[in-house]
Tab-separated table of C-alpha atoms and ligand atoms in Angstrom:
chain	number	residue	atom	x	y	z
A	1	MET	CA	23.562	28.954	-11.072
A	2	LYS	CA	20.923	30.887	-12.250
A	3	LYS	CA	17.746	29.312	-10.876
A	4	ILE	CA	16.936	26.807	-8.569
A	5	ALA	CA	13.761	24.979	-7.256
A	6	ILE	CA	12.470	24.335	-3.684
A	7	MET	CA	9.909	21.488	-2.569
A	8	THR	CA	8.495	20.887	0.988
A	9	ALA	CA	7.282	17.018	1.147
A	10	GLY	CA	5.696	14.653	3.472
A	11	GLY	CA	3.807	15.517	6.746
A	12	ASP	CA	4.083	19.224	7.683
A	13	CYS	CA	5.549	20.361	10.474
A	14	SER	CA	6.414	23.935	11.981
A	15	GLY	CA	10.026	25.302	10.487
A	16	LEU	CA	9.236	24.440	6.884
A	17	ASN	CA	8.281	27.997	6.188
A	18	ALA	CA	11.660	29.020	7.907
A	19	ALA	CA	13.671	27.097	5.637
A	20	ILE	CA	11.780	28.166	2.616
A	21	LYS	CA	12.343	31.818	3.735
A	22	THR	CA	16.013	31.035	3.977
A	23	VAL	CA	16.611	29.563	0.688
A	24	VAL	CA	14.805	32.339	-0.996
A	25	CYS	CA	16.406	35.055	0.546
A	26	SER	CA	19.543	33.917	0.317
A	27	ALA	CA	19.492	32.831	-3.059
A	28	LYS	CA	17.801	36.041	-4.161
A	29	ASN	CA	20.742	37.879	-2.503
A	30	LYS	CA	23.363	35.837	-4.508
A	31	GLY	CA	21.011	36.772	-7.903
A	32	ILE	CA	19.601	33.382	-8.075
A	33	ASP	CA	15.867	32.931	-8.882
A	34	VAL	CA	13.837	30.446	-6.924
A	35	VAL	CA	10.850	28.341	-8.071
A	36	GLY	CA	8.601	26.832	-5.532
A	37	ILE	CA	7.058	23.426	-6.166
A	38	LEU	CA	3.574	23.229	-4.893
A	39	ASP	CA	2.008	20.159	-3.114
A	40	GLY	CA	5.485	17.879	-2.810
A	41	TYR	CA	5.731	15.595	-5.307
A	42	LYS	CA	2.368	16.118	-6.600
A	43	GLY	CA	3.368	19.539	-7.843
A	44	PHE	CA	6.823	18.099	-9.077
A	45	VAL	CA	5.148	15.538	-11.610
A	46	GLU	CA	2.145	17.683	-12.590
A	47	GLY	CA	4.137	20.808	-13.119
A	48	TYR	CA	2.424	23.160	-9.993
A	49	TYR	CA	4.949	25.989	-9.235
A	50	THR	CA	5.127	29.597	-8.226
A	51	ASP	CA	7.957	31.994	-8.737
A	52	LEU	CA	9.301	32.979	-5.265
A	53	GLU	CA	10.281	36.332	-4.350
A	54	LYS	CA	11.543	37.858	-0.942
A	55	GLU	CA	8.111	39.667	-0.767
A	56	ASP	CA	6.389	36.218	-0.561
A	57	VAL	CA	8.438	35.177	2.269
A	58	PHE	CA	8.851	37.916	4.530
A	59	GLY	CA	7.556	37.215	8.055
A	60	ILE	CA	6.764	33.538	7.179
A	61	GLU	CA	9.415	32.428	9.234
A	62	THR	CA	7.033	31.939	12.434
A	63	MET	CA	4.206	30.313	10.725
A	64	GLY	CA	3.492	26.709	11.033
A	65	GLY	CA	2.740	24.488	8.319
A	66	THR	CA	4.089	25.061	4.625
A	67	ILE	CA	3.312	28.036	2.007
A	68	LEU	CA	4.231	25.731	-0.712
A	69	GLY	CA	1.530	23.085	0.273
A	70	SER	CA	3.001	19.446	0.810
A	71	SER	CA	1.774	15.766	0.980
A	72	ASN	CA	2.811	12.264	2.423
A	73	LYS	CA	2.022	10.217	-0.305
A	74	GLU	CA	3.114	10.741	-3.932
A	75	CYS	CA	6.250	9.211	-4.945
A	76	PRO	CA	7.722	10.373	-8.562
A	77	PHE	CA	8.921	6.697	-9.632
A	78	TYR	CA	6.026	5.004	-8.209
A	79	TYR	CA	3.344	7.784	-9.203
A	80	LEU	CA	-0.413	6.593	-8.975
A	81	VAL	CA	-1.969	7.445	-12.819
A	82	ASP	CA	-5.008	5.277	-12.232
A	83	LYS	CA	-6.797	5.308	-9.121
A	84	GLU	CA	-9.438	2.693	-10.165
A	85	LYS	CA	-6.887	0.358	-11.927
A	86	MET	CA	-4.133	1.305	-9.159
A	87	ILE	CA	-1.654	1.716	-12.298
A	88	TYR	CA	1.560	3.303	-10.895
A	89	GLN	CA	4.378	4.716	-13.041
A	90	ASP	CA	7.888	6.153	-13.083
A	91	LEU	CA	7.362	9.770	-13.710
A	92	THR	CA	10.546	10.879	-12.318
A	93	GLU	CA	12.151	11.999	-15.821
A	94	LYS	CA	8.675	14.083	-16.717
A	95	GLY	CA	9.277	16.385	-13.075
A	96	ILE	CA	13.010	16.556	-13.929
A	97	ASP	CA	12.610	17.723	-17.792
A	98	ALA	CA	9.832	20.025	-16.948
A	99	LEU	CA	12.079	21.830	-13.980
A	100	LYS	CA	15.162	21.773	-16.684
A	101	GLU	CA	12.843	23.449	-19.382
A	102	MET	CA	12.535	26.263	-16.801
A	103	GLY	CA	16.124	26.522	-16.451
A	104	VAL	CA	16.030	25.022	-12.839
A	105	GLU	CA	19.601	23.933	-12.239
A	106	GLY	CA	19.010	22.489	-8.871
A	107	LEU	CA	16.761	21.201	-6.187
A	108	VAL	CA	16.089	21.456	-2.232
A	109	VAL	CA	14.071	19.093	-0.837
A	110	VAL	CA	12.484	19.686	3.072
A	111	GLY	CA	10.963	16.544	3.760
A	112	GLY	CA	10.651	13.186	5.936
A	113	ASP	CA	12.209	9.611	4.828
A	114	GLY	CA	10.035	9.259	1.904
A	115	SER	CA	10.335	12.523	0.473
A	116	LEU	CA	14.116	12.331	0.836
A	117	ASP	CA	14.349	9.026	-0.668
A	118	SER	CA	12.495	10.080	-3.497
A	119	ALA	CA	15.236	13.291	-3.645
A	120	ARG	CA	17.936	10.768	-3.651
A	121	VAL	CA	16.593	9.403	-7.167
A	122	VAL	CA	15.702	12.782	-8.842
A	123	ASN	CA	19.459	13.587	-7.652
A	124	GLU	CA	20.847	10.293	-9.363
A	125	ARG	CA	18.622	10.724	-12.239
A	126	GLY	CA	20.444	13.948	-13.300
A	127	MET	CA	18.569	16.714	-11.155
A	128	PRO	CA	21.453	17.919	-8.417
A	129	THR	CA	19.288	17.924	-5.180
A	130	VAL	CA	19.876	18.276	-1.690
A	131	GLY	CA	17.730	17.320	1.209
A	132	ILE	CA	16.835	19.055	4.546
A	133	PRO	CA	15.354	16.331	7.013
A	134	LYS	CA	12.355	17.274	9.094
A	135	THR	CA	9.910	15.462	11.193
A	136	ILE	CA	8.124	15.929	14.660
A	137	ASP	CA	9.350	12.408	15.296
A	138	ASN	CA	13.154	13.130	15.588
A	139	ASP	CA	13.764	9.939	14.038
A	140	MET	CA	15.756	10.598	10.811
A	141	ILE	CA	19.303	9.511	10.999
A	142	ALA	CA	20.731	12.394	9.223
A	143	SER	CA	19.947	14.991	11.879
A	144	ASN	CA	19.389	15.271	15.709
A	145	PRO	CA	17.146	17.224	16.328
A	146	THR	CA	15.133	17.458	13.349
A	147	ILE	CA	13.252	20.356	12.506
A	148	GLY	CA	9.677	20.367	13.823
A	149	PHE	CA	10.806	18.577	17.020
A	150	ASP	CA	11.264	21.321	19.127
A	151	THR	CA	7.893	23.119	18.314
A	152	ALA	CA	6.174	19.861	18.779
A	153	ILE	CA	7.489	19.399	22.217
A	154	ARG	CA	6.646	23.080	23.166
A	155	ASN	CA	2.915	22.216	21.548
A	156	ASN	CA	2.639	18.909	24.274
A	157	VAL	CA	4.054	20.485	27.421
A	158	GLU	CA	1.630	23.540	27.041
A	159	ASN	CA	-1.319	21.585	26.706
A	160	ILE	CA	-0.335	19.180	29.318
A	161	GLU	CA	-0.155	21.840	31.273
A	162	ARG	CA	-3.804	22.749	30.520
A	163	LEU	CA	-4.325	19.154	31.597
A	164	LYS	CA	-2.726	19.023	35.092
A	165	SER	CA	-5.048	21.752	36.451
A	166	THR	CA	-8.246	19.798	35.409
A	167	ALA	CA	-6.751	16.311	36.605
A	168	SER	CA	-6.079	18.107	39.798
A	169	SER	CA	-9.421	19.531	40.235
A	170	HIS	CA	-11.097	16.226	39.691
A	171	GLU	CA	-8.308	13.412	41.146
A	172	ARG	CA	-7.926	11.831	37.747
A	173	ILE	CA	-5.255	9.978	35.811
A	174	MET	CA	-4.974	11.867	32.461
A	175	VAL	CA	-3.363	9.347	29.658
A	176	VAL	CA	-1.900	11.903	27.151
A	177	GLU	CA	-1.093	10.438	23.646
A	178	VAL	CA	1.432	11.850	21.482
A	179	MET	CA	2.982	10.895	18.003
A	180	GLY	CA	6.189	9.586	17.060
A	181	ARG	CA	5.820	6.317	15.378
A	182	THR	CA	8.095	3.633	16.243
A	183	SER	CA	10.539	6.344	18.117
A	184	GLY	CA	10.066	7.455	21.413
A	185	TYR	CA	12.199	10.887	21.364
A	186	LEU	CA	8.683	12.793	21.274
A	187	ALA	CA	7.279	11.106	24.203
A	188	LEU	CA	10.566	11.023	26.133
A	189	TYR	CA	11.070	14.796	25.701
A	190	THR	CA	7.466	15.667	25.932
A	191	GLY	CA	7.264	13.568	29.599
A	192	MET	CA	10.542	14.784	30.531
A	193	ALA	CA	9.646	18.464	30.053
A	194	SER	CA	5.862	18.343	31.494
A	195	ASP	CA	7.062	16.358	34.565
A	196	ALA	CA	5.124	13.695	33.791
A	197	ASP	CA	4.861	10.702	36.458
A	198	VAL	CA	5.052	7.624	33.729
A	199	ILE	CA	6.345	7.784	30.180
A	200	LEU	CA	5.578	4.996	27.839
A	201	LEU	CA	8.321	4.339	24.896
A	202	PRO	CA	7.695	2.223	21.871
A	203	GLU	CA	11.333	0.801	22.495
A	204	GLU	CA	9.936	-0.949	25.805
A	205	ASP	CA	6.793	-2.506	26.188
A	206	TYR	CA	5.396	-1.853	29.886
A	207	ASP	CA	3.852	-3.781	32.696
A	208	ILE	CA	0.395	-2.418	33.284
A	209	ASP	CA	0.604	-3.226	36.999
A	210	VAL	CA	3.502	-1.237	37.634
A	211	VAL	CA	2.017	1.729	35.476
A	212	CYS	CA	-1.238	1.595	37.806
A	213	LYS	CA	0.804	1.437	40.929
A	214	LYS	CA	3.222	4.400	39.979
A	215	ALA	CA	-0.234	6.310	39.024
A	216	GLU	CA	-1.791	5.559	42.090
A	217	GLU	CA	0.816	6.639	44.029
A	218	ALA	CA	1.132	10.139	42.376
A	219	VAL	CA	-2.515	10.680	42.769
A	220	ASP	CA	-1.980	9.814	46.472
A	221	GLU	CA	0.762	12.298	46.644
A	222	LYS	CA	-0.267	15.435	44.211
A	223	ARG	CA	-3.996	14.655	43.398
A	224	TYR	CA	-3.280	13.832	39.650
A	225	ALA	CA	-1.113	11.649	37.611
A	226	ILE	CA	0.357	12.476	33.951
A	227	ILE	CA	0.938	8.984	31.667
A	228	VAL	CA	2.600	10.458	28.449
A	229	THR	CA	2.517	7.593	26.182
A	230	SER	CA	3.819	7.381	22.780
A	231	GLU	CA	1.340	6.272	20.127
A	232	ALA	CA	3.110	2.843	19.685
A	233	ALA	CA	3.787	2.037	22.854
A	234	LYS	CA	2.502	-1.364	23.916
A	235	GLU	CA	1.877	-3.615	26.917
A	236	GLN	CA	4.010	-6.749	27.512
A	237	GLY	CA	2.641	-9.252	25.400
A	238	LYS	CA	0.364	-7.537	23.413
A	239	ASP	CA	0.257	-6.112	19.946
A	240	GLU	CA	0.486	-2.641	18.840
A	241	THR	CA	-2.246	-0.527	17.986
A	242	ILE	CA	-2.960	0.381	14.300
A	243	LEU	CA	-5.334	2.807	13.559
A	244	LYS	CA	-5.124	2.514	9.880
A	245	ILE	CA	-3.218	1.541	6.678
A	246	VAL	CA	-2.813	4.131	4.098
A	247	ASP	CA	-1.736	2.085	1.195
A	248	ASP	CA	-0.271	4.919	-1.176
A	249	SER	CA	2.144	6.453	1.660
A	250	TYR	CA	5.527	5.726	2.091
A	251	GLU	CA	5.087	5.136	5.889
A	252	GLN	CA	1.710	2.908	5.417
A	253	LYS	CA	0.785	2.242	9.342
A	254	ARG	CA	-0.998	4.972	11.172
A	255	TYR	CA	-0.867	4.885	14.922
A	256	GLY	CA	-3.164	6.281	17.114
A	257	GLY	CA	-5.801	5.256	19.663
A	258	VAL	CA	-3.611	3.269	22.102
A	259	SER	CA	-4.641	5.510	25.324
A	260	GLU	CA	-8.094	4.708	24.737
A	261	ASN	CA	-7.943	1.434	26.011
A	262	LEU	CA	-4.999	1.920	28.540
A	263	ALA	CA	-7.050	4.921	30.219
A	264	LYS	CA	-9.840	2.021	30.468
A	265	VAL	CA	-7.650	-0.245	31.784
A	266	ILE	CA	-6.028	1.865	34.328
A	267	GLU	CA	-9.568	2.862	35.610
A	268	GLU	CA	-10.436	-0.587	36.089
A	269	LYS	CA	-7.561	-1.833	37.966
A	270	THR	CA	-6.906	1.485	40.005
A	271	GLY	CA	-10.402	2.349	40.660
A	272	ILE	CA	-9.595	5.955	40.214
A	273	GLU	CA	-10.953	7.799	37.100
A	274	THR	CA	-9.337	8.327	34.523
A	275	ARG	CA	-9.075	10.009	31.238
A	276	ASN	CA	-7.447	9.793	27.814
A	277	VAL	CA	-6.280	12.659	25.547
A	278	ILE	CA	-4.891	12.394	21.947
A	279	LEU	CA	-2.812	15.453	21.033
A	280	GLY	CA	-3.027	14.409	17.655
A	281	HIS	CA	-1.931	16.911	14.638
A	282	LEU	CA	-2.139	19.677	17.381
A	283	GLN	CA	1.205	18.705	17.781
A	284	ARG	CA	2.417	19.524	14.154
A	285	GLY	CA	0.994	23.261	14.010
A	286	GLY	CA	1.301	26.455	15.740
A	287	THR	CA	3.871	29.246	16.125
A	288	THR	CA	7.243	27.611	15.285
A	289	SER	CA	9.556	27.693	18.086
A	290	HIS	CA	12.638	29.588	18.247
A	291	MET	CA	14.991	26.765	18.079
A	292	ASP	CA	13.274	25.140	14.987
A	293	ILE	CA	13.380	28.548	13.386
A	294	ILE	CA	17.419	28.440	13.745
A	295	ASN	CA	17.596	25.234	13.064
A	296	ALA	CA	15.648	25.186	9.888
A	297	SER	CA	17.371	28.403	8.765
A	298	LEU	CA	20.933	27.166	9.446
A	299	GLN	CA	20.343	23.669	7.453
A	300	ALA	CA	18.519	25.885	4.795
A	301	ASN	CA	21.483	28.165	4.191
A	302	TYR	CA	24.032	24.955	4.324
A	303	ALA	CA	21.631	23.391	1.596
A	304	LEU	CA	22.071	26.108	-0.479
A	305	GLU	CA	25.619	26.398	-0.186
A	306	LEU	CA	26.165	22.820	-1.018
A	307	LEU	CA	23.747	22.966	-4.160
A	308	ILE	CA	25.890	26.042	-5.460
A	309	ASN	CA	29.059	24.588	-4.925
A	310	ASN	CA	27.985	21.397	-6.787
A	311	GLN	CA	27.890	19.087	-3.689
A	312	HIS	CA	24.417	17.826	-4.448
A	313	GLY	CA	23.489	13.846	-3.448
A	314	HIS	CA	23.704	15.378	-0.060
A	315	VAL	CA	21.280	15.480	2.925
A	316	VAL	CA	22.288	18.256	5.779
A	317	GLY	CA	21.512	17.939	9.247
A	318	ILE	CA	22.753	19.100	12.928
A	319	ASP	CA	24.492	17.243	15.396
A	320	GLY	CA	23.947	18.790	18.690
A	321	ILE	CA	25.141	22.317	17.497
A	322	ASN	CA	27.454	20.914	14.361
A	323	LEU	CA	26.341	21.167	10.933
A	324	VAL	CA	26.999	17.850	9.061
A	325	LYS	CA	26.021	15.899	5.991
A	326	MET	CA	25.840	12.760	4.572
A	327	GLU	CA	24.921	10.921	1.366
A	328	PHE	CA	21.301	10.203	0.603
A	329	PRO	CA	20.899	7.018	2.575
A	330	LYS	CA	19.933	3.921	0.280
A	331	THR	CA	17.790	1.985	2.922
A	332	ARG	CA	15.424	3.259	5.439
A	333	GLY	CA	17.261	3.625	9.051
A	334	VAL	CA	14.780	4.574	11.912
A	335	ARG	CA	16.748	6.513	14.821
A	336	GLN	CA	15.419	4.882	17.734
A	337	LEU	CA	16.436	5.531	21.639
A	338	ASP	CA	19.159	3.530	23.145
A	339	ILE	CA	17.330	2.961	26.189
A	340	ASN	CA	20.196	1.217	28.112
A	341	ASN	CA	22.080	4.438	27.315
A	342	ASN	CA	20.503	7.909	27.378
A	343	GLU	CA	21.212	10.198	29.917
A	344	LEU	CA	17.559	11.689	29.704
A	345	ILE	CA	15.933	7.997	30.549
A	346	GLU	CA	18.592	8.115	33.286
A	347	LEU	CA	17.487	11.740	34.654
A	348	ALA	CA	13.980	10.555	34.420
A	349	LYS	CA	14.589	7.773	36.532
A	350	ASN	CA	16.456	9.627	39.194
A	351	ILE	CA	13.909	12.160	39.966
A	352	GLY	CA	11.167	9.625	39.942
A	353	ILE	CA	9.540	9.186	36.801
A	354	SER	CA	8.697	5.539	35.829
A	355	PHE	CA	8.912	3.730	32.671
A	356	GLY	CA	6.271	1.056	33.369
A	357	VAL	CA	8.745	-1.698	33.700
B	1	F6P	O1	5.824	11.201	10.979
B	1	F6P	C1	5.048	12.255	11.465
B	1	F6P	C2	3.642	12.038	11.828
B	1	F6P	O2	3.081	12.966	12.552
B	1	F6P	C3	3.753	10.739	12.881
B	1	F6P	O3	4.185	11.065	14.360
B	1	F6P	C4	2.409	10.590	12.868
B	1	F6P	O4	2.209	8.767	13.467
B	1	F6P	C5	2.120	10.292	11.359
B	1	F6P	O5	2.874	11.703	10.827
B	1	F6P	C6	0.527	10.789	11.233
B	1	F6P	O6	0.414	11.038	9.819
B	1	F6P	P1	-0.940	11.534	8.880
B	1	F6P	O7	-0.900	12.917	9.115
B	1	F6P	O8	-0.755	10.761	7.748
B	1	F6P	O9	-2.107	11.002	10.006
């Protein structure tokens, strides 16, 4: 193998640059050239590339985001060619042919569910491809943890620490909304690591009276209460809160804003001043955590090894501390928390954290 390409696709997170650095340095040390595809599948179809040398990637492993750019919209086999008439075309072959013309013999895609599903198709159509899963949501079945999850937890815990001092000064309840879509991993790990009083998960609808009672007790005890809510958590009998629908995205629903109404209701019911904070995209940026650098580097190295050894068609991953692989899944499988069989949930309950039920 003389030349490979690498692409980052889907929503960004910390750890992508560490993966890029490992692929570039490791490939170059083996005498393999690396082409960086810019802006995910947009660059793949339109032909936006850059040659990657070792000097381009020195020191990038700690940087958030991706030096190659990313997009969570474009899909090569359903590519929007006319925005006004909404005409889509399958341009997978166009992207593959252009890469082959440059002498590219293999591709590494670091991406989320949608991007790795496209990677599966690219592999099937003749460009040997290996996928590396990434998402702050930790909801991809191929890896636990996923790249980006650890940094997002760290960001959240740091920000909640800042909120505790102001909440305590004013005897307030803080409702902190975190991302994660329909999976509660980010909310659970954030809540656990930041000593929240209540954690609201999308996997289990909450009872507002239980939430309020626990918050009141916490304020009595220590002057403030922290409620960590997943962006997709909902009250028993109520609908989820959708911020918007992004038509040309693999995951069309965008959550967000659930904490606003929740804070209003809690304030009305308890009479305690309550504020909501949506941590939003702050969760996805910042200096990459050590765990994310190490996990991303391990998986990138493994992905390159598979590509070189003609074992393409796989998504790599981490299972605890072991490196694993599986064939590209043909259907989307969201890993959710098994709320009746999760040690961290048990532990949280043991130390008095409420899940609002
Ligand atoms: O999947 C990652 C994620 O950050 C989710 O947690 C969140 O719901 C979504 O992406 C936000 O998407 P966007 O960046 O398009 O607003």
